Short mmCIF file of C-alpha atoms in Angstrom, two decimals:
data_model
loop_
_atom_site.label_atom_id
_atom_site.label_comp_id
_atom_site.label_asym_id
_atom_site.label_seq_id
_atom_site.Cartn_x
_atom_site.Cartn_y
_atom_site.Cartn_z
CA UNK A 327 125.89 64.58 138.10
CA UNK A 328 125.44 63.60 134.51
CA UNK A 329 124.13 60.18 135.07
CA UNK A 330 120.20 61.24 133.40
CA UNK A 331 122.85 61.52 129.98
CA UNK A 332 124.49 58.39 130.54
CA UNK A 333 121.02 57.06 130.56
CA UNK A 334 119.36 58.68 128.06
CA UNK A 335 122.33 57.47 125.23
CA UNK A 336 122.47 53.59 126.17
CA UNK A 337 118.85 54.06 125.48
CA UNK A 338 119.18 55.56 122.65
CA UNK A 339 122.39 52.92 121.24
CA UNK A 340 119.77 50.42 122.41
CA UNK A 341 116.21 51.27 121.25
CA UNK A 342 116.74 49.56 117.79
CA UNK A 343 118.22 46.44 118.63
CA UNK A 344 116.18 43.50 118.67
CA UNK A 345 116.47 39.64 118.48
CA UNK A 346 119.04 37.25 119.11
CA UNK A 347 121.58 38.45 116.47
CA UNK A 348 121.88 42.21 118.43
CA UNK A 349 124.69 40.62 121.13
CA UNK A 350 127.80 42.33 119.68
CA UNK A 351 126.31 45.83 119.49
CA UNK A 352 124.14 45.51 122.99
CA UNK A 353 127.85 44.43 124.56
CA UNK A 354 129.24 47.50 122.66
CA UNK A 355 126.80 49.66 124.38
CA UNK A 356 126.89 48.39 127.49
CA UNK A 357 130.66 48.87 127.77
CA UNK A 358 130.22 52.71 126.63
CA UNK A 359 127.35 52.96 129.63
CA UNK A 360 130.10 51.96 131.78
CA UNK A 361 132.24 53.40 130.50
CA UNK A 362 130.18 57.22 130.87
CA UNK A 363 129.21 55.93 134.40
CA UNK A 364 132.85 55.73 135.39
CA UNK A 365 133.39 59.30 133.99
CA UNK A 366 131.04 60.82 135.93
CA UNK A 367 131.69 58.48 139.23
CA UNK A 368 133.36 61.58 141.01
CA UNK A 369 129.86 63.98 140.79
CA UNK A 370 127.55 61.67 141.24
CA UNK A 371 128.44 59.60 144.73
CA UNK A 372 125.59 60.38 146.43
CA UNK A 373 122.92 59.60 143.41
CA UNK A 374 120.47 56.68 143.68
CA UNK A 375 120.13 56.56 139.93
CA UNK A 376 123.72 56.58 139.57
CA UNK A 377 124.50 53.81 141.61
CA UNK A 378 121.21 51.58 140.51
CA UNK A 379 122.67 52.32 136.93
CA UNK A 380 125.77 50.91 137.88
CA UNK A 381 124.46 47.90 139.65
CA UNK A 382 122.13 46.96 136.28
CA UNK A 383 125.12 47.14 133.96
CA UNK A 384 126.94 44.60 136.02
CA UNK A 385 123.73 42.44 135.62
CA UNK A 386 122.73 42.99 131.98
CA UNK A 387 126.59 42.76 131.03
CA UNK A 388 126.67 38.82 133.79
CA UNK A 389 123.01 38.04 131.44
CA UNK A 390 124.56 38.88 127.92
CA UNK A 391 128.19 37.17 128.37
CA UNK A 392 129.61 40.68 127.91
CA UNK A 393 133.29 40.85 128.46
CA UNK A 394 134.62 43.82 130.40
CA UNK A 395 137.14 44.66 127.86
CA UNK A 396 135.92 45.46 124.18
CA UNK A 397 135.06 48.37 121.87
CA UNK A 398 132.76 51.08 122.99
CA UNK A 399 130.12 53.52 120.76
CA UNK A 400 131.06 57.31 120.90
CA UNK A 401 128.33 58.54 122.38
CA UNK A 402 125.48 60.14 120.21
CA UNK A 403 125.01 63.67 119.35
CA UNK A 404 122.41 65.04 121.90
CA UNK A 405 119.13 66.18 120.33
CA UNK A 406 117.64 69.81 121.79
CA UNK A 407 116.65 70.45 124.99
CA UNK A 408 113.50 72.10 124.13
CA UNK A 409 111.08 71.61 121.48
CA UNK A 410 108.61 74.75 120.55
CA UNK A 411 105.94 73.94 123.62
CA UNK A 412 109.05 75.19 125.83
CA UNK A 413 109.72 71.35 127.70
CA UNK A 414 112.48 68.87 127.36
CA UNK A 415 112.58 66.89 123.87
CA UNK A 416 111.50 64.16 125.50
CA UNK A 417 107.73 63.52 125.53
CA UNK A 418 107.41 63.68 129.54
CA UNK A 419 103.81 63.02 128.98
CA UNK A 420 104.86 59.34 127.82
CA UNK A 421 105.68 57.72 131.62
CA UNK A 422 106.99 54.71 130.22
CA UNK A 423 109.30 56.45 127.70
CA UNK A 424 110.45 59.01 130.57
CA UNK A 425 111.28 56.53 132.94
CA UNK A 426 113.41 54.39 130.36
CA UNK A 427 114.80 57.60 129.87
CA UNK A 428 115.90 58.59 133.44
CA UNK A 429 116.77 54.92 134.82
CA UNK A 430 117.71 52.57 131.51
CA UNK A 431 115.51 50.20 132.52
CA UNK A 432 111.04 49.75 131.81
CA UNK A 433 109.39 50.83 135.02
CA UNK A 434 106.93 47.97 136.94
CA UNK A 435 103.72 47.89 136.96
CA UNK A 436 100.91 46.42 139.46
CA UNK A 437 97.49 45.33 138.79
CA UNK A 438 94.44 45.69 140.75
CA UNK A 439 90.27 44.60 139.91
CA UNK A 440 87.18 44.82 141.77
CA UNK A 441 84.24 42.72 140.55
CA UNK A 442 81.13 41.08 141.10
CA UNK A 443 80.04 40.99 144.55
CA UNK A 444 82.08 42.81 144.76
CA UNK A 445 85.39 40.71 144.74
CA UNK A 446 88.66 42.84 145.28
CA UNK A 447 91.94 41.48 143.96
CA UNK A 448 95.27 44.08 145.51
CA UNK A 449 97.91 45.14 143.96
CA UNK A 450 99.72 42.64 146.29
CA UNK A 451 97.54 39.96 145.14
CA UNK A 452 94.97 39.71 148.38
CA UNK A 453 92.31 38.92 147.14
CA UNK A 454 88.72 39.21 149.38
CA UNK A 455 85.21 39.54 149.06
CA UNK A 456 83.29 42.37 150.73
CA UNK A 457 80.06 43.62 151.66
CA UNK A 458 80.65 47.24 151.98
CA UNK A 459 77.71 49.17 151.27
CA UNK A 460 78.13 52.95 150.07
CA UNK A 461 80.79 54.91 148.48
CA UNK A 462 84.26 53.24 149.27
CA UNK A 463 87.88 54.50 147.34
CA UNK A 464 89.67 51.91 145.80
CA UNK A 465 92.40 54.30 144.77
CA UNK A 466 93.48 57.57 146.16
CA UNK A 467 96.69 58.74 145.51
CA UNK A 468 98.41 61.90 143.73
CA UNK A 469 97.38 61.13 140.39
CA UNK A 470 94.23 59.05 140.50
CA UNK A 471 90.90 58.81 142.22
CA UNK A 472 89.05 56.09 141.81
CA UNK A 473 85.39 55.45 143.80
CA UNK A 474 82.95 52.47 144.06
CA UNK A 475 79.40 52.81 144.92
CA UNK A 476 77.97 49.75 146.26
CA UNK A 477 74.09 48.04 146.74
CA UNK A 478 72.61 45.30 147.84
CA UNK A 479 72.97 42.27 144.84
CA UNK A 480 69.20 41.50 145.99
CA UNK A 481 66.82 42.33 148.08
CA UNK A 482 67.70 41.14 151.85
CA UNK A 483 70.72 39.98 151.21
CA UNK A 484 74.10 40.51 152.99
CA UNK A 485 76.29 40.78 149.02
CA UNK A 486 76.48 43.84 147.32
CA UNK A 487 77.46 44.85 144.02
CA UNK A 488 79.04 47.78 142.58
CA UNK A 489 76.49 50.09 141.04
CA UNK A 490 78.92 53.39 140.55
CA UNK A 491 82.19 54.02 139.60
CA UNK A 492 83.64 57.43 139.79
CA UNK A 493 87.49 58.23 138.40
CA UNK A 494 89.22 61.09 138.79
CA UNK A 495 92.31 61.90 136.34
CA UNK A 496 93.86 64.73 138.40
CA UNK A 497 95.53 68.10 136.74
CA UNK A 498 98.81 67.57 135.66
CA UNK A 499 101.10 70.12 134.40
CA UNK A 500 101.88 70.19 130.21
CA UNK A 501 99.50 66.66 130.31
CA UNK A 502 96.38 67.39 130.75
CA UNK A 503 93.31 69.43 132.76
CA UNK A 504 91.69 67.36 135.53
CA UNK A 505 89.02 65.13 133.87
CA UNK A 506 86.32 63.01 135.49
CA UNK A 507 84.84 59.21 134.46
CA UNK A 508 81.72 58.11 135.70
CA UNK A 509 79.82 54.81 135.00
CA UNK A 510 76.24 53.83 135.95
CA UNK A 511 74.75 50.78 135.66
CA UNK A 512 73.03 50.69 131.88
CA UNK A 513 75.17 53.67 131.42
CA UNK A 514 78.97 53.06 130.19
CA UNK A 515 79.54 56.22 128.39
CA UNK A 516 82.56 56.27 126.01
CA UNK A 517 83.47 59.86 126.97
CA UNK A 518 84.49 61.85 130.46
CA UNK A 519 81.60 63.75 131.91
CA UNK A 520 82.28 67.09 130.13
CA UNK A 521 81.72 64.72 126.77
CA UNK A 522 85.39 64.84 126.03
CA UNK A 523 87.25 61.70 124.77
CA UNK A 524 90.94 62.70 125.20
CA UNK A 525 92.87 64.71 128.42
CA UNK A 526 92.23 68.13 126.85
CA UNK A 527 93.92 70.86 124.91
CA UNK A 528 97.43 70.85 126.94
CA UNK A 529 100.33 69.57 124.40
CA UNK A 530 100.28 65.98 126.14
CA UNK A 531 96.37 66.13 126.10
CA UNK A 532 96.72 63.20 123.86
CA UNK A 533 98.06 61.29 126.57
CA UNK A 534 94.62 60.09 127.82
CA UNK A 535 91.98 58.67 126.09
CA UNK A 536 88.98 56.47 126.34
CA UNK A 537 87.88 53.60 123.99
CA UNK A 538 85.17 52.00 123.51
CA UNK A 539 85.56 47.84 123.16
CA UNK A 540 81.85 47.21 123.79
CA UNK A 541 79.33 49.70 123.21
CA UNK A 542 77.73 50.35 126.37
CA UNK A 543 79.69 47.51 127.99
CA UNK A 544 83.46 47.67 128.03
CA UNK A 545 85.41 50.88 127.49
CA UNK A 546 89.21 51.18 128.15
CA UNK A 547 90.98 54.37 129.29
CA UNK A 548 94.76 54.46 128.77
CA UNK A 549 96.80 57.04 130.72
CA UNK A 550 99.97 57.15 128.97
CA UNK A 551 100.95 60.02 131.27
CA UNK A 552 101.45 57.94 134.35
CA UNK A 553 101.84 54.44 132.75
CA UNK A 554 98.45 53.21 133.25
CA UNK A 555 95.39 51.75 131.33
CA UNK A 556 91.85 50.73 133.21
CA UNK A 557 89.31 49.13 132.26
CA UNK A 558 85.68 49.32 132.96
CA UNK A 559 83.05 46.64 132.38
CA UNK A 560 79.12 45.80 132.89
CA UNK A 561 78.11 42.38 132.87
CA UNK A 562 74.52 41.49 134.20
CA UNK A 563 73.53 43.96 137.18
CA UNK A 564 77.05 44.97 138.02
CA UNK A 565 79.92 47.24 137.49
CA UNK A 566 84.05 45.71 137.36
CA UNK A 567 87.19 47.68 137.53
CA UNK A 568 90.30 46.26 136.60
CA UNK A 569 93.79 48.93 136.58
CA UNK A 570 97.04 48.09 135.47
CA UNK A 571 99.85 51.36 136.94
CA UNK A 572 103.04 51.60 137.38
CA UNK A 573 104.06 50.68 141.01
CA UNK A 574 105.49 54.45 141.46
CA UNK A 575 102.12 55.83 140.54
CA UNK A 576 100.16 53.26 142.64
CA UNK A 577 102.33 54.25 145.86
CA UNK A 578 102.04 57.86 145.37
CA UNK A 579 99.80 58.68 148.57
CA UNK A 580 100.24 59.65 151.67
CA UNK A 581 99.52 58.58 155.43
CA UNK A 582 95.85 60.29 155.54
CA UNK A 583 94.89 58.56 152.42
CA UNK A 584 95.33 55.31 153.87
CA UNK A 585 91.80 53.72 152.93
CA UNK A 586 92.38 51.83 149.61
CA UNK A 587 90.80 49.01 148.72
CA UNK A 588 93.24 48.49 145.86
CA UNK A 589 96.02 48.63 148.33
CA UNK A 590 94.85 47.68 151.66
CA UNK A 591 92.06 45.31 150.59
CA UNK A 592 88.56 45.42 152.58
CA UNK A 593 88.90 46.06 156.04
CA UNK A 594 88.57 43.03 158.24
CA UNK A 595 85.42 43.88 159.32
CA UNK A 596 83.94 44.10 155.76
CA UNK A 597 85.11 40.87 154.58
CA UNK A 598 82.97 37.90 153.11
CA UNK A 599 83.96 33.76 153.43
CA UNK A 600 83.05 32.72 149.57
CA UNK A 601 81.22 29.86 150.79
CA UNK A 602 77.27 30.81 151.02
CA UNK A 603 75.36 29.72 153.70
CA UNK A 604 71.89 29.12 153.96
CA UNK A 605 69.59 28.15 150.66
CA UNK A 606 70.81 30.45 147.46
CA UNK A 607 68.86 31.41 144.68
CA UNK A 608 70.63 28.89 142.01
CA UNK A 609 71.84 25.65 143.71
CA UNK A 610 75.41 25.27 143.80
CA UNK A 611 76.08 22.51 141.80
CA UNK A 612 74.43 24.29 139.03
CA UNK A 613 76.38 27.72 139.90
CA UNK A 614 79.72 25.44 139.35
CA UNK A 615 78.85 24.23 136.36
CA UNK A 616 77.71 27.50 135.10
CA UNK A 617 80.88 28.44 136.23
CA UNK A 618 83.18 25.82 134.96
CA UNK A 619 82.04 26.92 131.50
CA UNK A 620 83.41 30.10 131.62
CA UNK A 621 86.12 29.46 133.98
CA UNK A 622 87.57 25.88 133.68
CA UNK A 623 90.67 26.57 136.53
CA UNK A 624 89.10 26.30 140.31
CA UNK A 625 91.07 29.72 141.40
CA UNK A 626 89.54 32.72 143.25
CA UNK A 627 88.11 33.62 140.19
CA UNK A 628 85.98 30.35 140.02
CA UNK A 629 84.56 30.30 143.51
CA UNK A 630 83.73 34.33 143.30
CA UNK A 631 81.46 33.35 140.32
CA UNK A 632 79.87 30.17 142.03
CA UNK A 633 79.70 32.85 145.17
CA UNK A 634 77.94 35.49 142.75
CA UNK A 635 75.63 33.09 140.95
CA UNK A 636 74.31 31.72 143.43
CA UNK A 637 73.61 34.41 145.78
CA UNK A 638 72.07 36.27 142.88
CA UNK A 639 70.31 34.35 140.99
CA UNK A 640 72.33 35.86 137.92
CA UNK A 641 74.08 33.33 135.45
CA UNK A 642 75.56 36.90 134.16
CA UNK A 643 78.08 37.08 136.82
CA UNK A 644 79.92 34.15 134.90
CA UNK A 645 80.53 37.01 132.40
CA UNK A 646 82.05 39.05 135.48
CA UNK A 647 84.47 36.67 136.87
CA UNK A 648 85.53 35.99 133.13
CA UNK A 649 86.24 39.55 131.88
CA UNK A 650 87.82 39.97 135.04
CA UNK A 651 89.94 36.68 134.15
CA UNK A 652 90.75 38.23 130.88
CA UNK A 653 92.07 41.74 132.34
CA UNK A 654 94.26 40.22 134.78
CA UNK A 655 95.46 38.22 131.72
CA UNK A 656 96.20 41.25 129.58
CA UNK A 657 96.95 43.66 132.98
CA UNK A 658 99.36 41.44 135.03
CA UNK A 659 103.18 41.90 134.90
CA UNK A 660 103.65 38.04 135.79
CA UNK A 661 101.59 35.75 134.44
CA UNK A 662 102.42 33.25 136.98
CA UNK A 663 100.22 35.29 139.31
CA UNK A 664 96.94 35.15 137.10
CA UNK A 665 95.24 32.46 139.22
CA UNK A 666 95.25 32.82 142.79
CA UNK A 667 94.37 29.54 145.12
CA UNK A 668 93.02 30.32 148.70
#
């Protein structure tokens, strides 16, 4: 079945053209996608990727008012299969490129935080706030292991915050060597623990690197590998976590690693209403206005800070709802999903 060549030359007809004046040519190349798809119908009946392919020309060619009938591209010259590191030409240490490659189309991506008290938003968009205590995973799957160590936000109280976080970029192949992130309150290093800054001295090592947005208080690490970026704050006493992954990466895991936060959200018996009870340490009028500066939409986002500030004491965690406000912003694949209302 040649349908990863079909693929791999309408991106390649396609890559270039941009704006409203590229119709004729993206019809042209649409046609000659079909047009390679039909060729290789015969071999590839039983292919997924075959028959999704054929299923999204129908739908770009319906989008662009592409007639069926028309002139077609001869297809490109094919560059080498190899380049001197001994792999494909293609950069397979690039997800997003790859999967263009193999399926025409940009892969999805999901988006998942943890913040404050700490507040977990899923990557279906559940959002709840829990009190777990301890070391809990919010992501365990084949490429990624991410863990949150949690204390009490004061002394007495029933909130906790997260004081640890521990990542885990796992081995992979050409890419890079395992490497391993860890952040401490008053400690947000710029650098994985072995002081490196990148994914090592494998050809795609490149592929993942940290960088620092805030010294000591906002780095970003961006996994080109497996199509994912996270980012990792400090605001007042606390730790945040925000990921954005493609969906294939974030459902790599199997049955026995079934405790995610980031997927599963806290387990019923861990989870927090956001509406204190009993006398807080700020009153809440003042927490919402606090609040309100920062945060001016009464979402989830909103009533975790009021929650935060006023169980704490802490007018910082108005910086913890907000940053995590501003990755969901810049990390969300639909921004009609930023705010949630519960």
């Amino acid at each position: 079945c040649k349908i990863l060549r079909c693929n791999s030359e309408y991106v390649a007809a396609t890559l270039h053209l941009r704006g409203p004046d590229r119709g004729a040519a993206f019809c042209t190349a649409l046609r000659s996608y079909s047009l390679c798809t039909r060729r290789t119908a015969r071999t590839c009946r039983g292919d997924l990727a075959f028959h999704s392919a054929v299923h999204g020309i129908e739908d770009l060619m319906i989008q662009n008012n592409c007639s069926k009938e028309g002139p077609t591209a001869p297809p490109r010259p094919r560059p080498p299969a190899r380049n001197p590191h001994g792999f494909e030409s293609l950069d397979i240490c690039d997800y997003e490129r790859s999967f263009l490659y193999k399926h025409g189309r940009p892969p999805a991506f999901q988006h998942c935080a943890a913040f404050g008290d700490p507040h977990i938003r899923t990557f279906h968009d559940d959002f709840h706030t829990c009190r777990v205590e301890g070391s809990w995973p919010l992501l365990d799957n084949e490429y990624l292991f991410v863990q949150a160590t949690s204390s009490p936000v004061a002394k007495g109280s029933n909130a906790t915050v997260t004081s640890k976080l521990t990542i885990i970029f796992k081995n992979m192949k050409e890419c890079i060597d395992q490497k391993v992130y860890q952040a401490e309150l008053d400690n947000v290093p710029a650098a994985f623990q072995d002081g490196s800054v990148n994914g090592g001295a494998r050809p795609g090592g490149s592929s993942l690197a940290i960088r620092e947005r805030s010294p000591g208080r906002h780095v970003e690490i961006r996994a080109d590998y497996i199509g994912t970026t996270i980012a990792v704050r400090q605001a007042g006493r606390q730790l945040s976590f925000s990921i954005r992954t493609a969906e294939e990466v974030a459902r790599a895991f199997t049955e026995e690693q079934d405790l995610q936060l980031c997927v599963g959200g806290c387990p019923h018996s861990q989870r927090m209403s956001r509406s204190p009870r009993g006398r807080g340490r700020v009153p809440a009028e003042m927490a919402r206005a606090l609040c309100r500066e920062m945060l001016p939409v009464e979402d989830v986002y909103f009533q975790s800070c009021v929650f935060d500030v006023v169980t704490s004491g802490d007018t910082n965690f108005t910086m913890a709802a907000h940053g995590a406000l501003e990755d969901a912003r810049l990390f969300l694949p639909n921004a009609e999903k930023l705010h949630i209302f519960q």
